[in-house]
Short mmCIF file of C-alpha atoms in Angstrom, two decimals:
data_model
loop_
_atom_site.label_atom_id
_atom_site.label_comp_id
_atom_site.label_asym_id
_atom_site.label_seq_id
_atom_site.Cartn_x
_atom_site.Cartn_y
_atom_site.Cartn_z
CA UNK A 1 -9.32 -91.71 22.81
CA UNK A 2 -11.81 -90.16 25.01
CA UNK A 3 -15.57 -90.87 23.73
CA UNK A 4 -17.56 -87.54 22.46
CA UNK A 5 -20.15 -86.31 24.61
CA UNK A 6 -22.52 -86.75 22.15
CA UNK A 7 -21.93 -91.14 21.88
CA UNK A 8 -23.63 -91.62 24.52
CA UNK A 9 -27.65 -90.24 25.53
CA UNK A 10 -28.44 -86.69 27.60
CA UNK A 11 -31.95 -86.72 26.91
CA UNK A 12 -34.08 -84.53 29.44
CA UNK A 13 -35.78 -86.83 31.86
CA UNK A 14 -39.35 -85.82 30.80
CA UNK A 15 -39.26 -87.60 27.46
CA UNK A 16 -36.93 -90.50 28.23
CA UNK A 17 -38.87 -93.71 27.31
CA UNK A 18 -41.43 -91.80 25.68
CA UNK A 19 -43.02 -93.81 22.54
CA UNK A 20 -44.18 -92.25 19.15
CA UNK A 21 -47.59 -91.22 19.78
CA UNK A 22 -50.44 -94.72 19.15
CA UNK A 23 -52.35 -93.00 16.91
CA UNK A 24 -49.15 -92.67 14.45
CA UNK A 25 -47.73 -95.55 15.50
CA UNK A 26 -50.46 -97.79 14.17
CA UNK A 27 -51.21 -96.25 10.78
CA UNK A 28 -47.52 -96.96 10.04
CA UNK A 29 -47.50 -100.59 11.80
CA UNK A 30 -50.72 -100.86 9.07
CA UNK A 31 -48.85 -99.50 5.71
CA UNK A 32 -45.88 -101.96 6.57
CA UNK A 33 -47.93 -104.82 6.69
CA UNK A 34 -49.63 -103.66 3.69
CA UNK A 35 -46.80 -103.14 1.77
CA UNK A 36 -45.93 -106.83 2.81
CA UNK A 37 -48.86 -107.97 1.21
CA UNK A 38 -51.37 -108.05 3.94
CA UNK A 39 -54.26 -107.27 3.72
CA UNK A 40 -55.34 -104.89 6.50
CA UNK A 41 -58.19 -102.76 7.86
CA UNK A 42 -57.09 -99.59 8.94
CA UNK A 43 -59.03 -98.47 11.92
CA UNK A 44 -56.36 -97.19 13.89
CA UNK A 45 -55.49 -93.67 13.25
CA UNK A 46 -58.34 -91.46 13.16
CA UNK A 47 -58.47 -89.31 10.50
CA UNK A 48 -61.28 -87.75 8.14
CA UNK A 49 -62.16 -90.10 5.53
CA UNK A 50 -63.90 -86.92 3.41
CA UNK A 51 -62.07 -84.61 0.98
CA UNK A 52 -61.39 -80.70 1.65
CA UNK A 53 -64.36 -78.90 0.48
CA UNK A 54 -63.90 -77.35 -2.60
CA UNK A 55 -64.40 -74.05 -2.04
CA UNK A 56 -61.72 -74.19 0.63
CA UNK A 57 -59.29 -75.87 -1.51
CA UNK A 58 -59.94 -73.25 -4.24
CA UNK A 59 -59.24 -70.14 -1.77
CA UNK A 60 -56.11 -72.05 -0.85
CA UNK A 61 -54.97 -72.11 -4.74
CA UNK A 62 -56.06 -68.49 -4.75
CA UNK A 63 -53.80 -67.72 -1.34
CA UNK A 64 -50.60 -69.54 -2.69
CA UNK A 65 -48.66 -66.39 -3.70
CA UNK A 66 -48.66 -65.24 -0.10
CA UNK A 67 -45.80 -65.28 1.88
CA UNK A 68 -45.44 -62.79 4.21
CA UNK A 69 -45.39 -64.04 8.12
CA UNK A 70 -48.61 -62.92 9.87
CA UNK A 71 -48.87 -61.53 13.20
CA UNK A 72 -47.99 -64.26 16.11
CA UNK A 73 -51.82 -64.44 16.69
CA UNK A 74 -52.74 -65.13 13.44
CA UNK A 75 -54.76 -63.38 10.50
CA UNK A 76 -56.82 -60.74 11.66
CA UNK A 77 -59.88 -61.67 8.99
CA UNK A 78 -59.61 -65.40 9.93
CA UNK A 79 -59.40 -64.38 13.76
CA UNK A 80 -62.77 -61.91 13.09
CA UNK A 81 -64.39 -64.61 11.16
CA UNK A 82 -63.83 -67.48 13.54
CA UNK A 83 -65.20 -65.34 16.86
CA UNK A 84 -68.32 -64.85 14.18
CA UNK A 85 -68.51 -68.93 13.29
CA UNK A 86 -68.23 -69.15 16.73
CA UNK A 87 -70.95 -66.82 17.76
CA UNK A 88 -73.16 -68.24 14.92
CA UNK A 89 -72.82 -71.52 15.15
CA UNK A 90 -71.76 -72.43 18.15
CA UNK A 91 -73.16 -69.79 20.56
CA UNK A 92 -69.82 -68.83 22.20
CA UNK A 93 -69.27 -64.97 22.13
CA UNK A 94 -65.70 -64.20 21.67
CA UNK A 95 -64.03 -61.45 19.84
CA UNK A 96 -60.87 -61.31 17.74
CA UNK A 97 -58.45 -60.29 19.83
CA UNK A 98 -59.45 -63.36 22.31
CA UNK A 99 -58.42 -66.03 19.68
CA UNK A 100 -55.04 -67.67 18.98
CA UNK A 101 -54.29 -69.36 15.61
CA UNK A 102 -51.68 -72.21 15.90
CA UNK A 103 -50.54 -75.15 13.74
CA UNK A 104 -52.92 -77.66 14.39
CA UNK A 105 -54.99 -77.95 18.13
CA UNK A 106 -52.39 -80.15 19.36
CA UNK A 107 -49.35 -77.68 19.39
CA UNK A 108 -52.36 -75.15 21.27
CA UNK A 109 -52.88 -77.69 23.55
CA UNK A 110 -48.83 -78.12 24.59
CA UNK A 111 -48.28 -74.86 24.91
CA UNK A 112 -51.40 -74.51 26.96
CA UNK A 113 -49.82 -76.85 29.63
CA UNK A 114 -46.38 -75.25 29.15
CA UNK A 115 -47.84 -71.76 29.82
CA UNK A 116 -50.12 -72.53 32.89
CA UNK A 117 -48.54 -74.08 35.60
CA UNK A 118 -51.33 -76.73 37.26
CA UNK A 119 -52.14 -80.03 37.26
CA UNK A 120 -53.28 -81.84 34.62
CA UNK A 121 -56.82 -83.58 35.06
CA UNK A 122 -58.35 -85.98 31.96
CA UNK A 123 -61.19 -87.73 32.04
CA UNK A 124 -60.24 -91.81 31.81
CA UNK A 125 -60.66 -92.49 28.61
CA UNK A 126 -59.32 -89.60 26.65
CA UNK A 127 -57.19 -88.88 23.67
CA UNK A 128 -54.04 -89.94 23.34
CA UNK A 129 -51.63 -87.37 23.23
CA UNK A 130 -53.02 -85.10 26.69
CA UNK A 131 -50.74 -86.68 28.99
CA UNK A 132 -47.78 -87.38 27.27
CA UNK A 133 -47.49 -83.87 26.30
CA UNK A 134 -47.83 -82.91 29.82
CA UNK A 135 -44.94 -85.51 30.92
CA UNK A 136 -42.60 -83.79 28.58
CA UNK A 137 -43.07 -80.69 30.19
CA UNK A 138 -43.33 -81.74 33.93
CA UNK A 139 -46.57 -81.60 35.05
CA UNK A 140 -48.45 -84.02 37.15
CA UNK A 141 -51.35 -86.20 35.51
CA UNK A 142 -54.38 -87.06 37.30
CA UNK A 143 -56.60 -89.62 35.27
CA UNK A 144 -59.94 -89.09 36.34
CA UNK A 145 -62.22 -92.22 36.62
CA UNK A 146 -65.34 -93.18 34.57
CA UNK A 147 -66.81 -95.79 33.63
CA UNK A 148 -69.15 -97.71 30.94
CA UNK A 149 -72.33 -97.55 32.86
CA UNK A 150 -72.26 -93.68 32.56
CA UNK A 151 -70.93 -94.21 29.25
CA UNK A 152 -67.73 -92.81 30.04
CA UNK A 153 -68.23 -89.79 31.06
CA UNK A 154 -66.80 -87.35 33.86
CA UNK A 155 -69.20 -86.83 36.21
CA UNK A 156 -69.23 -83.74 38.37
CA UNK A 157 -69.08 -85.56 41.62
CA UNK A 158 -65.66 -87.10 40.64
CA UNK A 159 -64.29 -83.91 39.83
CA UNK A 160 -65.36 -82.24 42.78
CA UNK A 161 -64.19 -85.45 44.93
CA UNK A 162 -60.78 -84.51 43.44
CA UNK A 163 -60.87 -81.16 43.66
CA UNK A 164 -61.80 -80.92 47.63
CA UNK A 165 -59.66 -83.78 48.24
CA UNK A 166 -56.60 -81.12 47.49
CA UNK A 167 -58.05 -77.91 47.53
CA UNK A 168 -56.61 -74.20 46.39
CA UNK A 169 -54.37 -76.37 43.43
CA UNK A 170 -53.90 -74.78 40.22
CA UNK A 171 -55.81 -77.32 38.06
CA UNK A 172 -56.39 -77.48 33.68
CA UNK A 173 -59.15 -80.09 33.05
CA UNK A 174 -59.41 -81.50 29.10
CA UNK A 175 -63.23 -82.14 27.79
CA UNK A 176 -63.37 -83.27 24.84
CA UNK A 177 -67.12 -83.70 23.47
CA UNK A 178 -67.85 -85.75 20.89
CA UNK A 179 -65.56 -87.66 22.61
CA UNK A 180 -62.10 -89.60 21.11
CA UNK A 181 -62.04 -92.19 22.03
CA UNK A 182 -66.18 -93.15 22.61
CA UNK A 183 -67.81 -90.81 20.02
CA UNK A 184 -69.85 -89.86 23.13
CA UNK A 185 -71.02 -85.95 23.91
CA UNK A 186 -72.38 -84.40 26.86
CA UNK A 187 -75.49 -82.61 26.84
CA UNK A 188 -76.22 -78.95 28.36
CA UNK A 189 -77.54 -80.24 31.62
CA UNK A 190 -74.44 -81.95 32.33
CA UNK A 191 -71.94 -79.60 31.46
CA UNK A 192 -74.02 -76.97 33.28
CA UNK A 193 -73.30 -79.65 36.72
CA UNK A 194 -70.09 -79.79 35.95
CA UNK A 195 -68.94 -76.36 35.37
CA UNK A 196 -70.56 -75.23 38.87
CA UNK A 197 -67.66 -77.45 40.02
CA UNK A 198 -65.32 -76.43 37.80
CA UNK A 199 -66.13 -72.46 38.84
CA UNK A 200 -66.49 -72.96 42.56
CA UNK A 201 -62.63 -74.71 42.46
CA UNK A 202 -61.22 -72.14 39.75
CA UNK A 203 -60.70 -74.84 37.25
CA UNK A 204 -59.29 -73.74 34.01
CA UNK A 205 -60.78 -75.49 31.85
CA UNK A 206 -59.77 -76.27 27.37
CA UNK A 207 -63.39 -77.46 25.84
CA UNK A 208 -61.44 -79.49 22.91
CA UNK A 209 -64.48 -79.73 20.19
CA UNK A 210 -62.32 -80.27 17.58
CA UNK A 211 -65.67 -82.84 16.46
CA UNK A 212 -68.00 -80.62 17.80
CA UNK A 213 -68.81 -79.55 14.06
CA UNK A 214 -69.32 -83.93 13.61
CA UNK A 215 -72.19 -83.89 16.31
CA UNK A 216 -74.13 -86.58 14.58
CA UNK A 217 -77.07 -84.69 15.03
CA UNK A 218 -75.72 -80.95 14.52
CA UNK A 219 -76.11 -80.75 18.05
CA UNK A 220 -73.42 -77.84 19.95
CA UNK A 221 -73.28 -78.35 23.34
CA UNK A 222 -70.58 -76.37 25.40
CA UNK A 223 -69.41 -76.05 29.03
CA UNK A 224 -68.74 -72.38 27.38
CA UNK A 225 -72.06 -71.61 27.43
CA UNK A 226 -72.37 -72.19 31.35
CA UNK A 227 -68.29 -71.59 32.25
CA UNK A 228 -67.37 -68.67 29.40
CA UNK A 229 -64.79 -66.82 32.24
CA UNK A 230 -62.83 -70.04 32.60
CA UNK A 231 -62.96 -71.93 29.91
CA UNK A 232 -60.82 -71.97 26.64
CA UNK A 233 -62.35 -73.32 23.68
CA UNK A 234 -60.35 -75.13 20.95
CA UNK A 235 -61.37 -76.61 17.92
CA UNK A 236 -59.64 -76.45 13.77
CA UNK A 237 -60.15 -77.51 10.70
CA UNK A 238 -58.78 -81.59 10.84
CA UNK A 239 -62.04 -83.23 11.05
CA UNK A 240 -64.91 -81.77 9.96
CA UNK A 241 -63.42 -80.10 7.08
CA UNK A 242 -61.04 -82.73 6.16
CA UNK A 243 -57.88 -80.81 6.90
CA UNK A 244 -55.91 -82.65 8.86
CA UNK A 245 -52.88 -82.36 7.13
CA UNK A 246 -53.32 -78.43 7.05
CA UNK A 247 -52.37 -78.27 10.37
CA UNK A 248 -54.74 -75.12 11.65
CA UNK A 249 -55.91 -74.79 14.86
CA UNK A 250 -57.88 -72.08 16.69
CA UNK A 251 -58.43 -71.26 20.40
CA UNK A 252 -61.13 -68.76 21.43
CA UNK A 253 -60.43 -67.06 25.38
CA UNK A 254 -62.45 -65.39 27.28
CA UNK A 255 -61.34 -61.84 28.26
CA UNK A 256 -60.93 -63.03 31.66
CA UNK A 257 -58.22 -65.22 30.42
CA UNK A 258 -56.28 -62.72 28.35
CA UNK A 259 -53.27 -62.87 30.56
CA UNK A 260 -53.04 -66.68 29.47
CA UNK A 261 -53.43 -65.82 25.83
CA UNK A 262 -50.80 -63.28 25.65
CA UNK A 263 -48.57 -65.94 27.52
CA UNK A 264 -49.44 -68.46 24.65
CA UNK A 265 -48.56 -65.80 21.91
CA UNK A 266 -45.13 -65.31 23.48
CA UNK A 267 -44.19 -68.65 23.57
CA UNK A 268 -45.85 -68.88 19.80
CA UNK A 269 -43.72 -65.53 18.89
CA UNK A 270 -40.69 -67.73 19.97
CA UNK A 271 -40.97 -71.25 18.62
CA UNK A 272 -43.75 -71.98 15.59
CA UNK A 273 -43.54 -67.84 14.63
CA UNK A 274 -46.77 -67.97 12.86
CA UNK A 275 -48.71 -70.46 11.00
CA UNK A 276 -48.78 -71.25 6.92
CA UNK A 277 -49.93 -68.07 5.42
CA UNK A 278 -52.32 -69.76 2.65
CA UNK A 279 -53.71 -71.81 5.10
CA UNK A 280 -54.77 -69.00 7.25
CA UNK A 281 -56.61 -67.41 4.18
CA UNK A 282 -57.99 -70.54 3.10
CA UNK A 283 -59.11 -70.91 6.86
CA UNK A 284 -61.15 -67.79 6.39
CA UNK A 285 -63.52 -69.16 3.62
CA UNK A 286 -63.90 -72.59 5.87
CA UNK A 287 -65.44 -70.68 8.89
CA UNK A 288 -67.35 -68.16 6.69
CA UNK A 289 -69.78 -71.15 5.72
CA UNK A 290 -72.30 -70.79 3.51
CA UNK A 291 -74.97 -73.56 1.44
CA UNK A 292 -72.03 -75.45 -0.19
CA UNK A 293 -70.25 -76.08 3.30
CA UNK A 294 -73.55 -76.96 5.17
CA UNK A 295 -74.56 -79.57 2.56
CA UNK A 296 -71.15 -80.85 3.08
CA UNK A 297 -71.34 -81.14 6.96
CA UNK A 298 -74.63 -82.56 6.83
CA UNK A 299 -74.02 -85.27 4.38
CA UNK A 300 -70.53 -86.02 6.51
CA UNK A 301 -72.69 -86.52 9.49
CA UNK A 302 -75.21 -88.82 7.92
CA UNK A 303 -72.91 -90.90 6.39
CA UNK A 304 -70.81 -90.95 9.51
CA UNK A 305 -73.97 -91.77 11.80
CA UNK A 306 -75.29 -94.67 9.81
CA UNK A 307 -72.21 -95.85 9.21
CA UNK A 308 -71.52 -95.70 13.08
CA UNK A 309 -74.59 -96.85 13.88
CA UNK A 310 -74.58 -99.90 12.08
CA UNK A 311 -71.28 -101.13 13.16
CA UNK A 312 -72.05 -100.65 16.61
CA UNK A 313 -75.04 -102.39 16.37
CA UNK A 314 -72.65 -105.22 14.54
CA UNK A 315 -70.58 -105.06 17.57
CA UNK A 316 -73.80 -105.37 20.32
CA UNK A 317 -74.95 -108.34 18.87
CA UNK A 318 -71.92 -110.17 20.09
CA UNK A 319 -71.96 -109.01 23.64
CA UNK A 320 -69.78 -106.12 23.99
CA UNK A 321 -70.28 -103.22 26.04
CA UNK A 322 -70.57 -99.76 24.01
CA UNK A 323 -71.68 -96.62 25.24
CA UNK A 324 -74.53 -94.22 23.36
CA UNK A 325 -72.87 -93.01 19.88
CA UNK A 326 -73.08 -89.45 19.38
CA UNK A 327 -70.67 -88.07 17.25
CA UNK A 328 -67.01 -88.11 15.52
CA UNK A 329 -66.35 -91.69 13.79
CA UNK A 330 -65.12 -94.05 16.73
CA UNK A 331 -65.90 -96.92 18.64
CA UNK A 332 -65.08 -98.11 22.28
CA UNK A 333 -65.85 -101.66 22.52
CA UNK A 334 -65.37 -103.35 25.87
CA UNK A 335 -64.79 -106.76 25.44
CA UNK A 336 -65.11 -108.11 28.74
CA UNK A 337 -67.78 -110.45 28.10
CA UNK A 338 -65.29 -112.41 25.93
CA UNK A 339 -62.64 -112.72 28.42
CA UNK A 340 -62.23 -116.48 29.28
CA UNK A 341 -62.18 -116.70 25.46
CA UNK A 342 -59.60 -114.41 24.11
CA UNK A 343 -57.39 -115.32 27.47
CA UNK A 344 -57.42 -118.77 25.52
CA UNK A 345 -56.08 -116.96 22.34
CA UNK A 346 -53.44 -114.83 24.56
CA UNK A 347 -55.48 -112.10 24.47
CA UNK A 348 -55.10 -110.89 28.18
CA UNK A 349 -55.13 -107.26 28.17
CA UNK A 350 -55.76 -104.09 25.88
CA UNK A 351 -52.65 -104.54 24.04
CA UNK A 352 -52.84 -107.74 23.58
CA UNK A 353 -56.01 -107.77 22.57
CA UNK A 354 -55.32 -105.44 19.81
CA UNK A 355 -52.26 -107.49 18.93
CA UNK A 356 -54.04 -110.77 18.50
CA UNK A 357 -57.20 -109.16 16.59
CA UNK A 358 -54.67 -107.63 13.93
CA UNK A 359 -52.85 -110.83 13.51
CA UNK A 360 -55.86 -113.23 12.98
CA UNK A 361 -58.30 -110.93 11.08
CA UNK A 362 -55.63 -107.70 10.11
CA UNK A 363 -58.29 -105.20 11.75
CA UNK A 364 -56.28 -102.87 13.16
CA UNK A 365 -57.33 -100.72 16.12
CA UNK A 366 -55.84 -99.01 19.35
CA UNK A 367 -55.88 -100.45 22.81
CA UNK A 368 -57.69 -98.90 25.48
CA UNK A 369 -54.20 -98.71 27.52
CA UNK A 370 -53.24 -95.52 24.89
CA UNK A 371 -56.25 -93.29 26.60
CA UNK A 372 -55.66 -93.79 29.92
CA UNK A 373 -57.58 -97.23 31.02
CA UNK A 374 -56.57 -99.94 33.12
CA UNK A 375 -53.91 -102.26 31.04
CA UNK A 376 -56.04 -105.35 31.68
CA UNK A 377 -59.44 -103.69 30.78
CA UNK A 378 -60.50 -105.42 27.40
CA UNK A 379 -61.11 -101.84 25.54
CA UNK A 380 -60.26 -100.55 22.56
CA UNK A 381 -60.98 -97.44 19.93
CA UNK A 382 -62.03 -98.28 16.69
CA UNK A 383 -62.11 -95.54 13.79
CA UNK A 384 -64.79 -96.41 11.45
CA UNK A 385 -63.35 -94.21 8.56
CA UNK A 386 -61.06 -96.80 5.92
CA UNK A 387 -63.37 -95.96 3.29
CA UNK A 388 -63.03 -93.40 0.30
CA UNK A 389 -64.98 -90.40 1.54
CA UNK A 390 -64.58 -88.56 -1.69
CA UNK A 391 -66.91 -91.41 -3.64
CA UNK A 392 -69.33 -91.43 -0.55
CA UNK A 393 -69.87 -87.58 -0.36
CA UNK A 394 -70.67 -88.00 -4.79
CA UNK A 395 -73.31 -90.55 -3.65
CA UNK A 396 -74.92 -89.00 -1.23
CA UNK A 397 -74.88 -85.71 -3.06
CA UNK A 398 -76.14 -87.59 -6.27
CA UNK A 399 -79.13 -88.85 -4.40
CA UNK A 400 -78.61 -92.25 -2.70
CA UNK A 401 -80.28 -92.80 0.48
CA UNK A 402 -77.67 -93.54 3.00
CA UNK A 403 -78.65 -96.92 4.25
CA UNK A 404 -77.28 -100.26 4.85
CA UNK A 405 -76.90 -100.84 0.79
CA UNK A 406 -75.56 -97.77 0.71
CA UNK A 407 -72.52 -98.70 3.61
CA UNK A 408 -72.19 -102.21 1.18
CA UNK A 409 -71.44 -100.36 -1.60
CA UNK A 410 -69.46 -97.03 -0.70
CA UNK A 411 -68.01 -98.13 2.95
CA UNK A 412 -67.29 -101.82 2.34
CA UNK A 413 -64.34 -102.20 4.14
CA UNK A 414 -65.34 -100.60 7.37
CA UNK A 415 -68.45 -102.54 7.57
CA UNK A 416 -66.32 -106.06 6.28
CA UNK A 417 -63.87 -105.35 9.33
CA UNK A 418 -66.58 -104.92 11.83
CA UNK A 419 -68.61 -108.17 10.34
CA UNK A 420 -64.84 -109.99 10.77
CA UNK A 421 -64.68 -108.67 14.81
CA UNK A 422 -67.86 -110.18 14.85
CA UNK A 423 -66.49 -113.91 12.98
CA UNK A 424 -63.66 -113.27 15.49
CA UNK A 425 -65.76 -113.38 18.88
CA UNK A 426 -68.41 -115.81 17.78
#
């Protein structure tokens, strides 16, 4: 009896000996040793610790009934109100017919890469799921290099190194500011240096400030402001309005790039269709703002920058190597200064490292490896956000000063699994 064709694997090339993406892998590495009784600090997947606003969860009640699919590029009020968020808060002019509403950033993101044929380019560190997605569809990779003294981030000489090193190459470069994994954001000066580079080698270029809204200080910086013809921006509503699970994402084009947005749209028309219906209306009362959703952002950010704050400073004391904190809700400890130690405790590498720390104290975090840096660099991303958001956000709104007794009481956890790194290294 002859085998069937389908016994035996025909997976495309491009995705054989792929893994599950970290950032998934780990939350669910976390709830099975939970549910085995261990007791475990999840600071692995990063996702917002705070509760939907209100308001937005009310328009979504209110938009349940409706069911009809919208037009491939999405609801033309949300698509009119984002270009006006955008304009307001954010100082990027776009209009509505220059924005493309997808499920969630990340499905923009692939199908940016599947519709524009160039290399990839990624600042080293960067988020975990930029070059994978590019592997599946065949593109090269280029890491770009940074390092901790700069506090990570992509300077414009290294991008114009690589750019005149190969010239005339279609390239797509990722920024992401605040940045996952380093919580670090660039300010105007330096996007303005690097998006001369970026426009003098035709550099396409996604801005991914999907935290910019989590700026610890409000601040907006964009290279859109200084690169608006070449430049994409994306951002949705998973972090800073708690919406992860939502799944709506938004990019904004310039009208330079239209021909790349209708590409997009068509490959949208023909896979995802459209996204949820009530989530696009509900969408539209999230970017419309208002009191309610400003008191909301700022008491997210306060919370989320004295909570940062203090368990980097936790994390200092012991000798690692952070960069400046700006924004989002993670860490990037290096912990080279530990090394002859933790080699004595089989902790050799990023992955190992991360191995050994959720085995001895159950802290669970993300090796440095997953974004791109050396294997044997002693990095990894911490998110400080295993606390219940919902009772922190009552607090703050109730009154209490959001200090240190403040973290003790309402983000006990996060500041317990910092204080047990610390134990750990001492």
């Amino acid at each position: 009896m002859q085998p069937s064709p389908l016994s035996s694997p025909h997976l495309n090339p491009n995705v054989f000996g792929l893994q599950p993406s970290a950032t998934l892998a780990i939350n669910e590495r976390s709830d099975q040793l939970i549910a085995e009784g261990r007791r475990v600090f999840k600071l692995g997947l990063g996702q917002s610790p705070f509760p939907v606003p209100e308001v937005v969860v009310d328009a979504l009640r209110q938009a349940a009934p409706e069911k009809d699919y919208l037009p491939v590029r999405g609801l033309r009020p949300l698509r009119d109100t984002f270009a006006e968020f955008l304009q307001r808060r954010h100082g990027i002019e776009r209009a509505r017919r220059q924005v493309l509403v997808g499920p969630g950033s990340k499905e923009l993101i692939f199908i940016t890469q599947l519709a524009y044929a160039g290399e990839l380019l990624v600042p080293s560190p960067s988020w975990v799921s930029y070059a994978p997605q590019a592997r599946i569809i065949g593109r090269r990779v280029t890491w770009l290099p940074t390092d901790l003294a700069h506090d990570w981030k992509l300077l414009p000489e290294t991008l114009d190194a690589h750019c005149r090193a190969n010239p005339g190459l279609p390239r797509l470069l990722i920024l992401n500011y605040p940045n996952n994994p380093t919580g670090v954001a660039c300010g105007e000066d330096e996007l303005a240096a690097l998006a001369d580079v970026a426009r003098r080698h035709e550099v396409l270029v996604v801005s991914d400030e999907i935290y910019a809204d989590l700026d610890h200080e409000g601040h907006t910086a964009s290279i859109a402001h200084h690169y608006p013809e070449g430049t994409v921006v994306s951002t949705g509503l998973s972090k800073w309005c708690g919406a992860g699970g939502w799944r709506l994402g938004l990019f904004s084009f310039p009208a330079e790039l239209e021909w790349l947005c209708a590409a997009m749209a068509v490959i949208a028309s023909e896979t995802f269709t459209s996204v949820s219906t009530p989530v696009q209306y509900a969408g539209i009362r999230a970017f419309e703002g208002g009191a309610e959703l400003d008191d909301y952002l700022a008491r997210c950010r306060s919370i989320l920058r004295v909570l940062g704050r203090h368990c980097d400073g936790l994390l200092r004391e012991t000798g690692c190597g952070l960069p400046r904190l700006d924004g989002a809700f993670y860490l990037f400890p290096d912990f080279a200064a530990h090394r002859e130690r933790l080699a004595a405790r089989g902790a050799i590498d990023s992955p190992t490292l991360a191995e050994r720390l959720l085995e001895e104290t159950g802290v669970a975090s993300l090796p440095g490896h997953a974004f791109g840096r050396l294997r044997d660099e002693l990095t990894l991303r911490l998110s400080y956000v295993n606390f219940d958001g919902g009772a922190a956000l009552a607090a703050a709104a109730a009154g209490e000063t959001v200090d240190t007794a403040f973290l003790r009481r309402h983000c006990a956890d996060t500041v317990a699994a910092c204080e047990r790194i610390a134990d750990w290294l001492s």
